[in-house]
Amino acid sequence: MRVMKVFLPVLFGLALASSAEAQTVKIGYIDSQAILDQDPSARTAQQQFEASLATYQAEVQQMGADLQTLIEQYDQQQAMLSDEAKANREEEIRLKQTQYQQRISELEQQASVRQAELVEPVMERITAVIEEIRAEGSYSMIFDVAAQGIISADPALDLTAEVVRRLQAAFSPANSGNTGQG
């Protein structure tokens, strides 16, 4: 009983201390999609990716056109070809179709790798700015509203504009050569 008299006030004190500490938790949130839409380096990376993609698409379109021409020529000449010539042309078409499909797969992989190369430094910059804001503002947590984990939030907690402002300031014309890569 005597132990309980000593233990309960200590337990109550700890509960109050942890309750007071819990009240000092500072939370903010960002909208990563809005940040990506407004970050100049993200737009630059997207433009570079689209340029790479255009090159890949042009190659695929040319290969597709060549394959289509080969098929059309075969269709036009089929009646005049011997069985052996038909078999050879059909094999040539199958080979070209296989090469076409393989090249599409290769280009899709290259596009994926290129996108990752371009996105990584952008995401590192954004994460660094968010971490800087978190540390400066003594935020315990910063959530991403675009991740759809937040149902409702006080707009005063939204740090998106601050992240965008800092990213744009870092990407000003004087710093345009600075891509955030050391």
Short mmCIF file of C-alpha atoms in Angstrom, two decimals:
data_model
loop_
_atom_site.label_atom_id
_atom_site.label_comp_id
_atom_site.label_asym_id
_atom_site.label_seq_id
_atom_site.Cartn_x
_atom_site.Cartn_y
_atom_site.Cartn_z
CA MET A 1 0.00 0.00 0.00
CA ARG A 2 2.80 2.37 0.90
CA VAL A 3 4.51 1.53 -2.42
CA MET A 4 1.29 2.45 -4.23
CA LYS A 5 1.21 5.85 -2.51
CA VAL A 6 4.72 6.58 -3.77
CA PHE A 7 4.29 4.91 -7.15
CA LEU A 8 1.01 6.60 -8.17
CA PRO A 9 2.29 10.20 -7.88
CA VAL A 10 5.43 9.24 -9.82
CA LEU A 11 3.33 7.57 -12.50
CA PHE A 12 0.97 10.57 -12.59
CA GLY A 13 3.95 12.93 -12.91
CA LEU A 14 5.36 10.91 -15.79
CA ALA A 15 1.98 10.95 -17.50
CA LEU A 16 1.78 14.73 -17.18
CA ALA A 17 5.33 15.14 -18.47
CA SER A 18 4.69 12.96 -21.49
CA SER A 19 1.37 14.74 -22.06
CA ALA A 20 3.10 18.13 -21.98
CA GLU A 21 5.77 16.81 -24.31
CA ALA A 22 3.13 15.46 -26.68
CA GLN A 23 1.56 18.90 -26.87
CA THR A 24 4.81 20.36 -28.19
CA VAL A 25 4.79 18.07 -31.21
CA LYS A 26 4.77 20.28 -34.27
CA ILE A 27 3.36 18.87 -37.48
CA GLY A 28 3.29 20.26 -41.00
CA TYR A 29 2.42 18.98 -44.42
CA ILE A 30 3.39 19.52 -48.03
CA ASP A 31 1.85 18.71 -51.40
CA SER A 32 4.63 16.96 -53.29
CA GLN A 33 2.73 17.14 -56.59
CA ALA A 34 2.39 20.92 -56.30
CA ILE A 35 6.09 21.16 -55.44
CA LEU A 36 7.07 19.09 -58.48
CA ASP A 37 4.76 21.16 -60.69
CA GLN A 38 6.36 24.42 -59.52
CA ASP A 39 10.01 23.43 -59.05
CA PRO A 40 12.13 24.76 -61.94
CA SER A 41 14.61 21.88 -61.70
CA ALA A 42 11.75 19.37 -61.89
CA ARG A 43 10.43 21.10 -65.02
CA THR A 44 13.92 21.06 -66.53
CA ALA A 45 14.29 17.35 -65.75
CA GLN A 46 10.86 16.68 -67.29
CA GLN A 47 11.84 18.57 -70.46
CA GLN A 48 15.08 16.60 -70.71
CA PHE A 49 13.17 13.35 -70.24
CA GLU A 50 10.64 14.31 -72.91
CA ALA A 51 13.48 15.12 -75.32
CA SER A 52 15.01 11.69 -74.67
CA LEU A 53 11.60 10.10 -75.08
CA ALA A 54 11.08 11.88 -78.41
CA THR A 55 14.32 10.36 -79.69
CA TYR A 56 13.20 6.90 -78.59
CA GLN A 57 9.76 7.37 -80.12
CA ALA A 58 11.24 8.52 -83.43
CA GLU A 59 13.37 5.38 -83.60
CA VAL A 60 10.40 3.13 -82.81
CA GLN A 61 8.23 4.90 -85.39
CA GLN A 62 10.91 4.48 -88.06
CA MET A 63 11.31 0.79 -87.28
CA GLY A 64 7.51 0.38 -87.35
CA ALA A 65 7.27 2.15 -90.70
CA ASP A 66 10.03 -0.05 -92.13
CA LEU A 67 8.25 -3.16 -90.89
CA GLN A 68 4.93 -1.97 -92.32
CA THR A 69 6.58 -1.30 -95.70
CA LEU A 70 8.06 -4.79 -95.69
CA ILE A 71 4.64 -6.32 -94.95
CA GLU A 72 2.93 -4.23 -97.64
CA GLN A 73 5.54 -5.22 -100.23
CA TYR A 74 5.08 -8.86 -99.32
CA ASP A 75 1.28 -8.55 -99.62
CA GLN A 76 1.61 -6.95 -103.07
CA GLN A 77 4.13 -9.49 -104.37
CA GLN A 78 2.80 -12.59 -102.63
CA ALA A 79 0.88 -13.89 -105.66
CA MET A 80 4.02 -13.77 -107.83
CA LEU A 81 6.39 -15.39 -105.32
CA SER A 82 7.33 -19.05 -105.26
CA ASP A 83 6.60 -21.02 -102.11
CA GLU A 84 10.28 -20.83 -101.15
CA ALA A 85 10.39 -17.05 -101.71
CA LYS A 86 7.19 -16.65 -99.67
CA ALA A 87 8.68 -18.66 -96.83
CA ASN A 88 11.86 -16.55 -96.94
CA ARG A 89 9.92 -13.26 -96.92
CA GLU A 90 7.65 -14.46 -94.11
CA GLU A 91 10.71 -15.43 -92.08
CA GLU A 92 12.25 -12.02 -92.79
CA ILE A 93 9.04 -10.33 -91.58
CA ARG A 94 8.95 -12.47 -88.41
CA LEU A 95 12.59 -11.61 -87.73
CA LYS A 96 11.92 -7.88 -88.20
CA GLN A 97 8.87 -8.10 -85.91
CA THR A 98 10.97 -9.79 -83.24
CA GLN A 99 13.71 -7.17 -83.59
CA TYR A 100 11.07 -4.43 -83.41
CA GLN A 101 9.58 -5.82 -80.19
CA GLN A 102 13.03 -6.32 -78.64
CA ARG A 103 14.03 -2.76 -79.49
CA ILE A 104 10.83 -1.40 -77.96
CA SER A 105 11.64 -3.28 -74.75
CA GLU A 106 15.21 -1.97 -74.75
CA LEU A 107 14.04 1.60 -75.30
CA GLU A 108 11.44 1.33 -72.53
CA GLN A 109 14.20 0.19 -70.17
CA GLN A 110 16.47 3.02 -71.31
CA ALA A 111 13.64 5.52 -70.79
CA SER A 112 13.04 4.19 -67.29
CA VAL A 113 16.75 4.46 -66.42
CA ARG A 114 16.94 7.97 -67.90
CA GLN A 115 13.90 9.08 -65.92
CA ALA A 116 15.43 7.74 -62.70
CA GLU A 117 18.71 9.55 -63.48
CA LEU A 118 16.87 12.83 -63.96
CA VAL A 119 14.45 12.49 -61.03
CA GLU A 120 16.97 11.42 -58.38
CA PRO A 121 18.81 14.76 -58.02
CA VAL A 122 15.50 16.65 -58.07
CA MET A 123 14.08 14.50 -55.29
CA GLU A 124 17.31 14.85 -53.29
CA ARG A 125 17.04 18.66 -53.53
CA ILE A 126 13.38 18.67 -52.54
CA THR A 127 14.02 16.31 -49.64
CA ALA A 128 16.93 18.46 -48.44
CA VAL A 129 14.76 21.60 -48.49
CA ILE A 130 11.94 19.83 -46.64
CA GLU A 131 14.42 18.52 -44.06
CA GLU A 132 15.88 22.02 -43.68
CA ILE A 133 12.40 23.47 -43.07
CA ARG A 134 11.61 20.65 -40.65
CA ALA A 135 14.76 21.32 -38.63
CA GLU A 136 14.43 25.13 -38.69
CA GLY A 137 10.77 25.03 -37.74
CA SER A 138 11.22 22.29 -35.13
CA TYR A 139 8.63 20.13 -36.86
CA SER A 140 8.35 16.61 -35.51
CA MET A 141 6.76 15.37 -38.70
CA ILE A 142 5.94 16.64 -42.16
CA PHE A 143 3.34 14.70 -44.10
CA ASP A 144 2.69 14.61 -47.82
CA VAL A 145 -0.92 15.39 -48.66
CA ALA A 146 -0.39 13.99 -52.18
CA ALA A 147 0.24 10.58 -50.60
CA GLN A 148 -3.43 10.71 -49.56
CA GLY A 149 -2.70 9.88 -45.95
CA ILE A 150 -4.20 13.14 -44.68
CA ILE A 151 -7.96 13.47 -44.69
CA SER A 152 -8.18 17.01 -43.31
CA ALA A 153 -5.60 19.57 -42.20
CA ASP A 154 -5.29 23.17 -41.11
CA PRO A 155 -3.99 25.18 -44.10
CA ALA A 156 -1.71 27.05 -41.69
CA LEU A 157 0.32 23.84 -41.41
CA ASP A 158 0.88 23.68 -45.20
CA LEU A 159 4.59 24.15 -45.93
CA THR A 160 4.32 23.62 -49.71
CA ALA A 161 4.72 27.32 -50.58
CA GLU A 162 7.84 27.60 -48.42
CA VAL A 163 9.42 24.55 -50.07
CA VAL A 164 8.62 25.93 -53.54
CA ARG A 165 9.92 29.40 -52.60
CA ARG A 166 13.26 27.96 -51.46
CA LEU A 167 13.59 25.70 -54.49
CA GLN A 168 12.87 28.61 -56.83
CA ALA A 169 15.32 30.84 -54.96
CA ALA A 170 18.00 28.18 -55.33
CA PHE A 171 17.20 27.97 -59.06
CA SER A 172 17.32 31.73 -59.68
CA PRO A 173 19.11 32.94 -62.86
CA ALA A 174 22.27 33.58 -60.83
CA ASN A 175 22.19 29.95 -59.72
CA SER A 176 20.82 28.43 -62.96
CA GLY A 177 24.00 26.40 -63.41
CA ASN A 178 23.45 24.94 -59.95
CA THR A 179 21.32 21.82 -60.29
CA GLY A 180 21.71 20.86 -56.69
CA GLN A 181 24.31 18.27 -57.53
CA GLY A 182 27.47 18.92 -55.52
#
